[in-house]
Structure formats: structure tokens, C-alpha cells
mmCIF file of C-alpha atoms in Angstrom:
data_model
loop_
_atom_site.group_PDB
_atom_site.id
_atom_site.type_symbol
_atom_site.label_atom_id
_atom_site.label_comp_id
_atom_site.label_asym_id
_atom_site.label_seq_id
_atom_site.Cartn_x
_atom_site.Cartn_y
_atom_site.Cartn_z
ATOM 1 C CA UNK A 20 142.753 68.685 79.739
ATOM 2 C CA UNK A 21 142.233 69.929 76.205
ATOM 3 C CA UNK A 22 138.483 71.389 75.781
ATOM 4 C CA UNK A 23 136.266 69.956 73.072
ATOM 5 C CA UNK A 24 137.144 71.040 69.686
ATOM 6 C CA UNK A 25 136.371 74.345 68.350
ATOM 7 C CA UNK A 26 138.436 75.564 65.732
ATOM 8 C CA UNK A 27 137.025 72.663 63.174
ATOM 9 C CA UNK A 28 133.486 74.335 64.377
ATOM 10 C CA UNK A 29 134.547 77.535 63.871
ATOM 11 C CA UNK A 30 136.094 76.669 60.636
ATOM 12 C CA UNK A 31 132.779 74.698 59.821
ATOM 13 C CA UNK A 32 131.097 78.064 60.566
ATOM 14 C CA UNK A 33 133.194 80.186 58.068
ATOM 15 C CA UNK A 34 132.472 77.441 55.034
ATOM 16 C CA UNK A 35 128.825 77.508 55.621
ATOM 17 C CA UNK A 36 128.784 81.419 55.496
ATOM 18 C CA UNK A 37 130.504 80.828 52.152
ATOM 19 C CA UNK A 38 127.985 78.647 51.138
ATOM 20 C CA UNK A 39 125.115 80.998 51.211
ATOM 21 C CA UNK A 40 127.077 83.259 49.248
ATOM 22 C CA UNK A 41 127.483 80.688 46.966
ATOM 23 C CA UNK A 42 123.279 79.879 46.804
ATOM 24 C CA UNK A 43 122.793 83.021 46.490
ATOM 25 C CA UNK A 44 124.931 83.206 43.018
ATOM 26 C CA UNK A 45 123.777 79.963 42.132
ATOM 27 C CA UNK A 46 120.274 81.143 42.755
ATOM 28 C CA UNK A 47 120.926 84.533 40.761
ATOM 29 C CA UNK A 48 122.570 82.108 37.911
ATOM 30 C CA UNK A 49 118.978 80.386 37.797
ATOM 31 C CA UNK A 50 116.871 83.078 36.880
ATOM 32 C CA UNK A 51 115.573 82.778 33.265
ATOM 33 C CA UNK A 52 117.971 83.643 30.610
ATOM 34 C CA UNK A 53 121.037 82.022 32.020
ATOM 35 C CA UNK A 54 119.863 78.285 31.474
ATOM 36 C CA UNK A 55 123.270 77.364 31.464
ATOM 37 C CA UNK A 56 123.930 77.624 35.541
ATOM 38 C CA UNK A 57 120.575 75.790 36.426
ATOM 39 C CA UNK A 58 122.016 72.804 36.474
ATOM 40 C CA UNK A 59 124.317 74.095 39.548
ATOM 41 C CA UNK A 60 121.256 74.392 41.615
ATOM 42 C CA UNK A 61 120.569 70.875 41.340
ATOM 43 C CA UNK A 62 124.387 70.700 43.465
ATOM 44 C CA UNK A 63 123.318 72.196 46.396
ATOM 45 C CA UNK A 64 122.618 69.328 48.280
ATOM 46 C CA UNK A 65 125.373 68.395 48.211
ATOM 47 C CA UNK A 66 127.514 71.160 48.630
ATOM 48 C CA UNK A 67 125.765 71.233 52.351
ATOM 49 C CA UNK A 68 126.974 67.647 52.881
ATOM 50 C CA UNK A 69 130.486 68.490 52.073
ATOM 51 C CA UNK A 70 130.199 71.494 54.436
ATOM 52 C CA UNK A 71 128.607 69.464 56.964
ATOM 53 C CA UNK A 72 131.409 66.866 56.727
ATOM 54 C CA UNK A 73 134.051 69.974 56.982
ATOM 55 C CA UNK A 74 132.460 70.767 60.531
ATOM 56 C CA UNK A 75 133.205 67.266 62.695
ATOM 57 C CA UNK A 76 133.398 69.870 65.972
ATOM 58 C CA UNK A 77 129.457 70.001 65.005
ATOM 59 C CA UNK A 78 128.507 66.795 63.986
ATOM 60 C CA UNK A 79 130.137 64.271 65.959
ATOM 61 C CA UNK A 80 129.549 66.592 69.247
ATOM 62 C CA UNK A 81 128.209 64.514 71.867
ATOM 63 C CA UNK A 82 124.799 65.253 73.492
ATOM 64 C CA UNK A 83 124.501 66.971 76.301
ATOM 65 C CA UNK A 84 122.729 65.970 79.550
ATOM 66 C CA UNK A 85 118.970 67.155 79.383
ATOM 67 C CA UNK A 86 117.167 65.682 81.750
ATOM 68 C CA UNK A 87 113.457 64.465 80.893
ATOM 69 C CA UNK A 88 111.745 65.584 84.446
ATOM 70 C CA UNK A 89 108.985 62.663 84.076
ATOM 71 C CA UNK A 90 112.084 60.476 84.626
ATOM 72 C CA UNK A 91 112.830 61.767 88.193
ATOM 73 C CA UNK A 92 109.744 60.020 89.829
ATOM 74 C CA UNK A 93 111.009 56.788 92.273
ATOM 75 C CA UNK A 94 109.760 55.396 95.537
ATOM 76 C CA UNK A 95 112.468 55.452 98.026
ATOM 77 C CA UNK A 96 110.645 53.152 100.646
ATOM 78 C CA UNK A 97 110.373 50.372 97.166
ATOM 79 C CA UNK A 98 111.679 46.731 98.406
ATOM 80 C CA UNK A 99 110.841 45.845 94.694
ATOM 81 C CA UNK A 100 113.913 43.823 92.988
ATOM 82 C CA UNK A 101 114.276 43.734 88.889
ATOM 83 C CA UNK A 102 115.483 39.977 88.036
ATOM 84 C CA UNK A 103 118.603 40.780 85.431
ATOM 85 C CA UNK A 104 119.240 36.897 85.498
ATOM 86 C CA UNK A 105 118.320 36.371 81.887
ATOM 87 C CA UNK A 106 120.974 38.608 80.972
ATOM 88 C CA UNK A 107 123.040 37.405 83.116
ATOM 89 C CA UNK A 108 123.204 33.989 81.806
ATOM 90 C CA UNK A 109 123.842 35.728 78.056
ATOM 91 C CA UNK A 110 126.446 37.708 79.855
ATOM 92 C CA UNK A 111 127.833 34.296 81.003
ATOM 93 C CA UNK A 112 127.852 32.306 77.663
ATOM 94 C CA UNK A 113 128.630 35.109 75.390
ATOM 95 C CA UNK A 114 130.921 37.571 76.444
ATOM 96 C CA UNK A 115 134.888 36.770 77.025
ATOM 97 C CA UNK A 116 137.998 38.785 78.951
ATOM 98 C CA UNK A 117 140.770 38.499 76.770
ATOM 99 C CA UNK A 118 142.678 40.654 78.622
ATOM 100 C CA UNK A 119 142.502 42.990 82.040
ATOM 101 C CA UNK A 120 139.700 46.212 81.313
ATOM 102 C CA UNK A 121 138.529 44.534 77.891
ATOM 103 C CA UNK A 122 135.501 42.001 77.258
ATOM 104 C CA UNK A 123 134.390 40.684 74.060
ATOM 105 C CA UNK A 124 131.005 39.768 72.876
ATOM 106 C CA UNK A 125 130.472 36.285 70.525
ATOM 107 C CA UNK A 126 127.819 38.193 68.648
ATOM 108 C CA UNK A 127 128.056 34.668 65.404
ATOM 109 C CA UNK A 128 127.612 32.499 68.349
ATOM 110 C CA UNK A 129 124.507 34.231 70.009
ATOM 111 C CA UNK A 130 123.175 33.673 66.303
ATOM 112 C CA UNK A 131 123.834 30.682 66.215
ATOM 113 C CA UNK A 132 122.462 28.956 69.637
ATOM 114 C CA UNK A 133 119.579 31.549 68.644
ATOM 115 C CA UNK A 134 117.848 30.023 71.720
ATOM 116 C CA UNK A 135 120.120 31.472 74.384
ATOM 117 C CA UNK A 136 121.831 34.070 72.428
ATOM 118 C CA UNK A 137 119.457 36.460 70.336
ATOM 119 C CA UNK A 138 116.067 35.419 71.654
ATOM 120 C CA UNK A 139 117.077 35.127 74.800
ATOM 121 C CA UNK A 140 118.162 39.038 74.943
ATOM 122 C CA UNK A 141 115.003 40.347 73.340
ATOM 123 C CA UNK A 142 113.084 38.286 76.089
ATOM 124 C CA UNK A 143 114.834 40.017 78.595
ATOM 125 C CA UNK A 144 114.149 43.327 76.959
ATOM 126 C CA UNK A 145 110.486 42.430 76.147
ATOM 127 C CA UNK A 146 110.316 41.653 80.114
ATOM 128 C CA UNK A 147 112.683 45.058 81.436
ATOM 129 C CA UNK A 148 109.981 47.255 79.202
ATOM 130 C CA UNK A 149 106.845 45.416 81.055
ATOM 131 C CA UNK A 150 108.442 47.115 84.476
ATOM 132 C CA UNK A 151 107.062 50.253 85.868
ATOM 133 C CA UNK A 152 110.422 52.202 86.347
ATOM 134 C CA UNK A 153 109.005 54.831 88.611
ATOM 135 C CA UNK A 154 107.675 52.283 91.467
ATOM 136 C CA UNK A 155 111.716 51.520 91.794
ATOM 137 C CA UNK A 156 113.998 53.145 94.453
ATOM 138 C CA UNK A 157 117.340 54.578 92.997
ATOM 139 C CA UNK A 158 119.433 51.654 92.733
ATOM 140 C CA UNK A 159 117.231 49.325 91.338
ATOM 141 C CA UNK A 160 116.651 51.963 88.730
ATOM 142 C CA UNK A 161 120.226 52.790 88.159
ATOM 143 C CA UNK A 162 121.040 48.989 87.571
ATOM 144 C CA UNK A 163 117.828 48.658 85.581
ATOM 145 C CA UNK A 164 118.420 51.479 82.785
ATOM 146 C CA UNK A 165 122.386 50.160 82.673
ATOM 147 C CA UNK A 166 121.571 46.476 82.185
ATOM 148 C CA UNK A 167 119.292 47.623 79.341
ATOM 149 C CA UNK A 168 120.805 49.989 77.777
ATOM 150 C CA UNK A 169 123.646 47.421 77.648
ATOM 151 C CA UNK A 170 120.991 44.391 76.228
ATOM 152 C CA UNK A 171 119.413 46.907 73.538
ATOM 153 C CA UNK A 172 122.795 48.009 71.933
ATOM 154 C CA UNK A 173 123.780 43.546 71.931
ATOM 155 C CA UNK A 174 120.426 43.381 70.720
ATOM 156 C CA UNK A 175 120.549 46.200 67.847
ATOM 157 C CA UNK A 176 124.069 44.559 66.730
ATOM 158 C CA UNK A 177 122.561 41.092 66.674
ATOM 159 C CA UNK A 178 119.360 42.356 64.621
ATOM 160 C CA UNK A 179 122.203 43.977 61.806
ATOM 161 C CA UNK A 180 125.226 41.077 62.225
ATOM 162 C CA UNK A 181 127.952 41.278 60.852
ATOM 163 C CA UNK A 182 129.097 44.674 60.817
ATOM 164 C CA UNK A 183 132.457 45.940 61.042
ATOM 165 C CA UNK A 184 131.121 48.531 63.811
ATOM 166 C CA UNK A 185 128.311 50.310 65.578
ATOM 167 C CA UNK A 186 128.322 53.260 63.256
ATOM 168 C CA UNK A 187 127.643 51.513 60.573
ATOM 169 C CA UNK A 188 124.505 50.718 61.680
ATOM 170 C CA UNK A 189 122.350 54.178 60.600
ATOM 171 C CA UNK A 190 118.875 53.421 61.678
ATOM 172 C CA UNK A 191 118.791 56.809 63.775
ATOM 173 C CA UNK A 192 116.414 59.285 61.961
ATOM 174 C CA UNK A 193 118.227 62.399 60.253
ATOM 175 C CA UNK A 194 120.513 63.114 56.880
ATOM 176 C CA UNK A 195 123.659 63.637 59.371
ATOM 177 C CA UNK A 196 122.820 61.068 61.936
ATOM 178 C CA UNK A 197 125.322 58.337 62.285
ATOM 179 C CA UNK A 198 124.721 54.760 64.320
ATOM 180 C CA UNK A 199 121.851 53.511 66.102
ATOM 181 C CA UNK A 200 121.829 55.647 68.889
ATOM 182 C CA UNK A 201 118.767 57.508 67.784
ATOM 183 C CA UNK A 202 116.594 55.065 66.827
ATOM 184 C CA UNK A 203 113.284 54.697 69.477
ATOM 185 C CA UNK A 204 113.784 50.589 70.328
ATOM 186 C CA UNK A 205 111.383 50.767 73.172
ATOM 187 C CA UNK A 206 108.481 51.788 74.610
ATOM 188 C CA UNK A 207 108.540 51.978 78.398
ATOM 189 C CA UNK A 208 105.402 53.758 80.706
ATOM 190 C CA UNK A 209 104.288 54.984 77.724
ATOM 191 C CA UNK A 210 107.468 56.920 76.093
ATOM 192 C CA UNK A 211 109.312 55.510 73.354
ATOM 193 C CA UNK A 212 113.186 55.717 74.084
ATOM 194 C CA UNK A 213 116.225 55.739 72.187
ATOM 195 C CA UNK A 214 119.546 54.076 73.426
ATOM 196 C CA UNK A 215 120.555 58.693 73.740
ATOM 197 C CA UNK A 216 117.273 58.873 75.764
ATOM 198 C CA UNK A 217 118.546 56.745 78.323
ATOM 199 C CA UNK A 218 121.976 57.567 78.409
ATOM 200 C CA UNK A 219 121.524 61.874 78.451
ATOM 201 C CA UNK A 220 118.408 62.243 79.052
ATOM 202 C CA UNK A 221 117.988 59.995 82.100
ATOM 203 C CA UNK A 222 121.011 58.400 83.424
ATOM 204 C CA UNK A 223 123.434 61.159 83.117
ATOM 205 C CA UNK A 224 121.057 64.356 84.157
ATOM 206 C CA UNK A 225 119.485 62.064 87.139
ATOM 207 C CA UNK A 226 122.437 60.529 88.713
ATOM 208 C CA UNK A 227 124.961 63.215 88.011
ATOM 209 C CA UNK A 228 127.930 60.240 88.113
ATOM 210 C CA UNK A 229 130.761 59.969 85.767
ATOM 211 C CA UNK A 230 131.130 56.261 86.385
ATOM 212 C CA UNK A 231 128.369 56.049 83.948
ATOM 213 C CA UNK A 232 130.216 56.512 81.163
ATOM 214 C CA UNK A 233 132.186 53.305 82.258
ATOM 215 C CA UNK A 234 129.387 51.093 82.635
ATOM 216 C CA UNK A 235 127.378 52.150 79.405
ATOM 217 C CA UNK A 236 128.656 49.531 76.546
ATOM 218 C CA UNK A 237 128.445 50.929 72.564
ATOM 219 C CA UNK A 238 129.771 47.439 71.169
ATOM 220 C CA UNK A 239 133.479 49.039 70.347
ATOM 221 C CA UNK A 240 136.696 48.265 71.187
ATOM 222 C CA UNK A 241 137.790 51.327 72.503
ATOM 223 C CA UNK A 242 134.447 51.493 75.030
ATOM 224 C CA UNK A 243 134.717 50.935 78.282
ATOM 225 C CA UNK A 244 134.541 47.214 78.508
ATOM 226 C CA UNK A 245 131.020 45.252 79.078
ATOM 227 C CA UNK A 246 130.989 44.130 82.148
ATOM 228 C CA UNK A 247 130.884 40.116 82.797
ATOM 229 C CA UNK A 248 128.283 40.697 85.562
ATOM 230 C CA UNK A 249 124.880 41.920 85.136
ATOM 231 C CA UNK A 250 124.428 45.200 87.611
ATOM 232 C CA UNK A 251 122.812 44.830 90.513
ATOM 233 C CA UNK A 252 121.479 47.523 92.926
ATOM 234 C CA UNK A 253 122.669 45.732 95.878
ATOM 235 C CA UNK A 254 126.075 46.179 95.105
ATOM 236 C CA UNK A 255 125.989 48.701 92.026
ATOM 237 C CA UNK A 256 128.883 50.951 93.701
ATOM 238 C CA UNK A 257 131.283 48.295 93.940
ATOM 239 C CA UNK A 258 130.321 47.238 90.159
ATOM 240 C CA UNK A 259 131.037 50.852 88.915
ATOM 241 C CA UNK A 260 134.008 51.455 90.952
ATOM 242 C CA UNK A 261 135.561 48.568 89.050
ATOM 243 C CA UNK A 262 134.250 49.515 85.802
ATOM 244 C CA UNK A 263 135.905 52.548 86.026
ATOM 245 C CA UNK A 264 138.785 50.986 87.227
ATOM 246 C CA UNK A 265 138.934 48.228 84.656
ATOM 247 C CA UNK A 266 138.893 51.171 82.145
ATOM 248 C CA UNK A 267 141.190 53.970 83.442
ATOM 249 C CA UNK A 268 143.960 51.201 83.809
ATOM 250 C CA UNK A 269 144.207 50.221 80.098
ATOM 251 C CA UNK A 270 146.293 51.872 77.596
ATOM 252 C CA UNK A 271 143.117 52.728 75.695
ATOM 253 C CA UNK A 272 141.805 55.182 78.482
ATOM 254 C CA UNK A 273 145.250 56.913 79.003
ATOM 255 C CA UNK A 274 148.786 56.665 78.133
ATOM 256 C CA UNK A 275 152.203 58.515 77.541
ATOM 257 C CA UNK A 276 152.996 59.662 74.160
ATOM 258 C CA UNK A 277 156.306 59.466 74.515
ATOM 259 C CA UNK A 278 156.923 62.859 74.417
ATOM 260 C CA UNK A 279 156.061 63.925 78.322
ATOM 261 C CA UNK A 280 151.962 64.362 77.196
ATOM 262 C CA UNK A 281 149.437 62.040 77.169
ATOM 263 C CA UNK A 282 147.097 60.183 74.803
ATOM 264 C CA UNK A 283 143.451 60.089 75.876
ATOM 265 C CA UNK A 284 140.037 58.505 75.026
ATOM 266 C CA UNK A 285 138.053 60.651 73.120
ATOM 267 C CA UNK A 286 135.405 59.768 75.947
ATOM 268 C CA UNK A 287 137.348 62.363 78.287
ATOM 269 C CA UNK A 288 137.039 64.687 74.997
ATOM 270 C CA UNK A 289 133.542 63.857 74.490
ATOM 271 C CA UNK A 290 131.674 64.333 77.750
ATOM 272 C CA UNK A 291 135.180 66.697 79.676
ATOM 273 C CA UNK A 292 132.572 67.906 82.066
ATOM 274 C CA UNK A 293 131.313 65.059 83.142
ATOM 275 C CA UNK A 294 135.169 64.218 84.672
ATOM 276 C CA UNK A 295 136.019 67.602 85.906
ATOM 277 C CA UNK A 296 135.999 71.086 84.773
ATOM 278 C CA UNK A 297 139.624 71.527 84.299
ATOM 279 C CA UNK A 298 143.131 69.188 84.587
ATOM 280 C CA UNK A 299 143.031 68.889 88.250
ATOM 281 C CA UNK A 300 139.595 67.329 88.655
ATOM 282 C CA UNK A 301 139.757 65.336 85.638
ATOM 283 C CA UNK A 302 143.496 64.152 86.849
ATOM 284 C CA UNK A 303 141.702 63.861 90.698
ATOM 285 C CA UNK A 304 139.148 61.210 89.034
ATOM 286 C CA UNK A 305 141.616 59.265 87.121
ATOM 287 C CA UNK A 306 143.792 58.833 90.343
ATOM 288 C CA UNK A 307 140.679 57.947 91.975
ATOM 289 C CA UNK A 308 140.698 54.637 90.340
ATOM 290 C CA UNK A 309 144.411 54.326 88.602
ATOM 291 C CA UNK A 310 146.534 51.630 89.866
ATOM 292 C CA UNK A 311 150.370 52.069 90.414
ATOM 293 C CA UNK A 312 151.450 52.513 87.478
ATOM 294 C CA UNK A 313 148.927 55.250 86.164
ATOM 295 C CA UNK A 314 149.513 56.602 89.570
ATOM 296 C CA UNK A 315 152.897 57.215 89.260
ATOM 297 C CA UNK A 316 152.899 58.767 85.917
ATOM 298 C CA UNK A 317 150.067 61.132 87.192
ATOM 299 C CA UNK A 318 151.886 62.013 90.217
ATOM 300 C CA UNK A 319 155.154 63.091 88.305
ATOM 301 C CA UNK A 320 154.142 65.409 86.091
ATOM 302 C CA UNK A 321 154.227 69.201 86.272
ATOM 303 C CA UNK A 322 151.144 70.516 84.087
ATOM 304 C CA UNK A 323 148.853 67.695 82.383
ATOM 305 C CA UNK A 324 149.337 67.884 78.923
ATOM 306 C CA UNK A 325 147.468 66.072 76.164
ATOM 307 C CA UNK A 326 148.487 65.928 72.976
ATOM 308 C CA UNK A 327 146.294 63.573 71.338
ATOM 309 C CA UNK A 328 142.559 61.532 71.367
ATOM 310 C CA UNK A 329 141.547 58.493 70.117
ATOM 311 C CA UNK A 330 138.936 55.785 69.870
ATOM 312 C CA UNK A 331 138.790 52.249 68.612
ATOM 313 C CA UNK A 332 135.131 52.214 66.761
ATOM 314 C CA UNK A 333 135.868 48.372 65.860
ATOM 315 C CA UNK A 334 133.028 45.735 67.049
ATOM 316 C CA UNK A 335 134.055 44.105 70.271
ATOM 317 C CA UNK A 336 133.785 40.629 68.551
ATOM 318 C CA UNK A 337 136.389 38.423 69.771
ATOM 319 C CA UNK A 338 139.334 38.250 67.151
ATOM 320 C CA UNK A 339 139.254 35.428 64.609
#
């Protein structure tokens, strides 16, 4: 499996160097007596976006696991149970299977019947954030950061409708930050939390599981799908096993080019250690969960050979 991208880094790398040697000259050009080339220094703002935009290795790099210790704390003798029904019954009205591994969500509609749409997901968030997390055992707190991770990125659309996609929502703080996945939304035992806080800095580092990734929602067509059913710890294996199978089956996780290589998600670019350190693991976790089909174009190839990435950013809104 190809490795993240490096050479647009490295590239990146080279046209910032240049770019100090250009300050520098435009800083020289500044001194009294060449008036003339002041202006220029005005430009160089600027001329670190368009670097910045010439380094994509850099700036669309997703984060890395880092756990937040404090997280870690649960009580594995807990009978305590989270009630998720609330979001089930928006998961129930709102979102739609159009097709095998792909749900949409009728973001106009939860507008519109306000009542059980929008207010009825910040009720269940208002209620998830009232919870003390570490008086949970495992599962229930698995289930619990899922299902609201999953209600706070509905919720975040819903607060900005209509947008053509996630990105476009920049609320997260920083000049190069893109989306809404840095905003704090909540405030939970007494830490405020970002939709990245839960998702690197506690669900990934904690439970170590790359059936994460297929359970987390970002609101996009080429995401893993949203699942229909709210998790729950008592069965939350079962629910990510067929997560990850829902996924892994559709063209938009894997398929052939054509040309004897593949075309992947740029999910398995994004986060490649998370699904194995080289082809054979990451192949070994896609057979895990591939049906026949996937199966038998896995099983007939010599080396594993991908030739391409991609990733739908379009809002999973059903199509009008």
C-alpha cells in the first residue's frame, strides 16, 4: 500500500526555503532609500499562503493518535447504561440507505420538523455532555464517544445548512485550518472537546481499533456510511464488524483501475497505520470483512498495487 505522501512535502519544504530567501531580499529592498520595493513587503502574507497551498503532504496530513491520559479512567465493574434512544429516533426519521454501504442524512427536513430533527439532536448532546464518562466500563464508553461524535458533526451541519460540504464549514481556529473539526463544541468533565479530540485523542489512542474509522461519520459521501442504528455497547462488535463491512464492500473503499492496480479511499492513505503497516496487513484487514467479490480480486493478485486515492467530500444529503 502506497505510504502517505511525501514528495509534495518535500517539495513544500524546498519552496518555503525559497521563501526566506526571498524575505530576506524583500526585507533588504525595505531599508530606507529603496522606497520603491516596500510595497513588496506588504506581499508576504501571502506569498506564505501560496507556499502553504504548494505543500498539501503538510496541510491536509491527518492527525495522529495522541492520547489524552485523563481519558483512560473507566470502571470495569460499571452496570451503568447511556440511553442513545433520542438519537436513535433522529437516526430513524432522518437518515436513508439508498444503496448497500451508503446512508444519507435529510439534513432540510431535520430543519424543517425542527422539533424532532435539529432540537431534538442538540437535546441529546446537551444530555450525552451531562454524563460522567469515566464512571462507564469500556463499551458503554466506546458506543458513547461514537454516537456523539456522530450527533455533533449532524449537529454542526444543521447549525451551517446548506452547504455543499463539511469543509466548507471553517469554524476550526487557525489561518490553514479547514472544516469544523477543530472547533471545541463541548464541554464534558470539565474539558472542552473538539470533534479531533474525540476521534485522535481518545477513541483512536484508547481503543487501538481500526473499525473506528468506519463508524466515525464526517457528513461526506465518500465516508464510511452513518450507520442506521445508534451504537450500543451490548452489541458494539457486531455493529462495527458491519460498518466495516458495509464500507470495504463499496466501490468507494476499493476497486480495480482497470489496469491490474487498485483505487483506494484516501482513508487507507490518511490513517495507513491504523490498517496495517505494509500491503499484507492492510490486504489481511480488507479480506477480513470483503465479500466474494472483493475476495476474489484480493486473492488473485501477485503484489498489491495502488495506483490511485480518492474521496467524495460532497454532503451526504440525499440527491434531489
Amino acid at each position: 500500500m502506497r505510504s502517505l505522501p511525501l514528495l509534495p512535502f518535500v517539495s513544500g519544504l524546498c519552496h518555503l526555503c525559497d521563501l526566506c530567501c526571498l524575505w530576506r531580499l524583500v526585507r533588504r529592498a525595505s531599508l530606507p532609500g529603496l522606497p520603491g520595493w516596500r510595497g513588496l513587503a506588504s506581499l508576504a502574507p501571502v506569498l506564505v499562503v501560496m507556499v502553504m497551498l504548494a505543500m498539501p503532504g503538510a496541510v491536509n496530513a491527518a492527525p495522529k493518535a495522541d492520547l489524552w491520559p485523563d481519558w483512560q479512567v473507566y470502571d470495569p465493574q460499571s452496570t451503568i447504561m447511556v440511553d442513545h434512544s433520542e438519537w436513535q429516533g433522529v437516526l430513524d426519521r432522518f437518515v436513508d440507505q439508498p444503496e448497500a454501504g451508503v446512508t444519507t442524512f435529510d439534513y432540510q427536513r431535520a430543519l424543517s420538523e425542527r422539533a424532532n430533527g435539529i432540537y431534538a439532536v442538540a437535546h441529546y448532546i446537551d444530555q450525552m455532555v451531562d454524563i460522567s464518562v469515566s464512571r462507564l466500563n469500556r463499551a458503554e464508553q466506546m458506543a458513547y464517544w461514537i454516537n456523539l461524535y456522530n450527533a455533533l458533526t449532524v449537529k454542526v451541519v444543521l447549525d451551517h445548512y446548506p452547504v455543499a460540504s463539511i469543509r466548507d464549514i471553517d469554524i476550526s481556529p487557525g489561518l490553514f485550518a479547514s472544516g469544523p473539526w477543530g472547533k471545541k463544541l463541548v464541554r464534558i468533565e470539565g474539558r472542552t472537546l473538539s470533534l479531533d479530540d474525540i476521534e485522535h485523542r481518545i477513541l483512536r489512542p484508547i481503543w487501538q481499533d481500526a473499525r473506528i474509522h468506519y463508524a466515525v461519520n464526517c457528513a461526506s459521501v465518500g465516508c464510511p456510511a452513518l450507520a442506521r442504528d445508534a451504537y450500543d455497547a451490548k452489541r458494539i462488535e457486531s455493529q462495527l464488524d458491519q460498518a466495516a463491512r458495509g464500507f470495504i464492500n463499496h466501490a468507494r473503499a476499493i476497486h480495480s483501475d482497470g489496469d491490474g492496480g487498485f483505487v483506494i479511499s484516501s482513508l487507507y492513505d490518511w490513517y495507513r497505520d491504523d490498517f496495517g503497516a505494509g500491503d499484507a496487513q492492510f490486504v489481511a484487514h480488507l479480506l477480513t470483512f470483503a465479500g466474494p467479490e472483493l475476495t476474489a480480486q484480493l486473492d488473485h493478485i501477485g503484489g498489491f498495487d495502488v495506483s490511485d486515492d480518492e474521496y467524495d467530500w460532497a454532503l451526504n444529503a440525499p440527491q434531489s
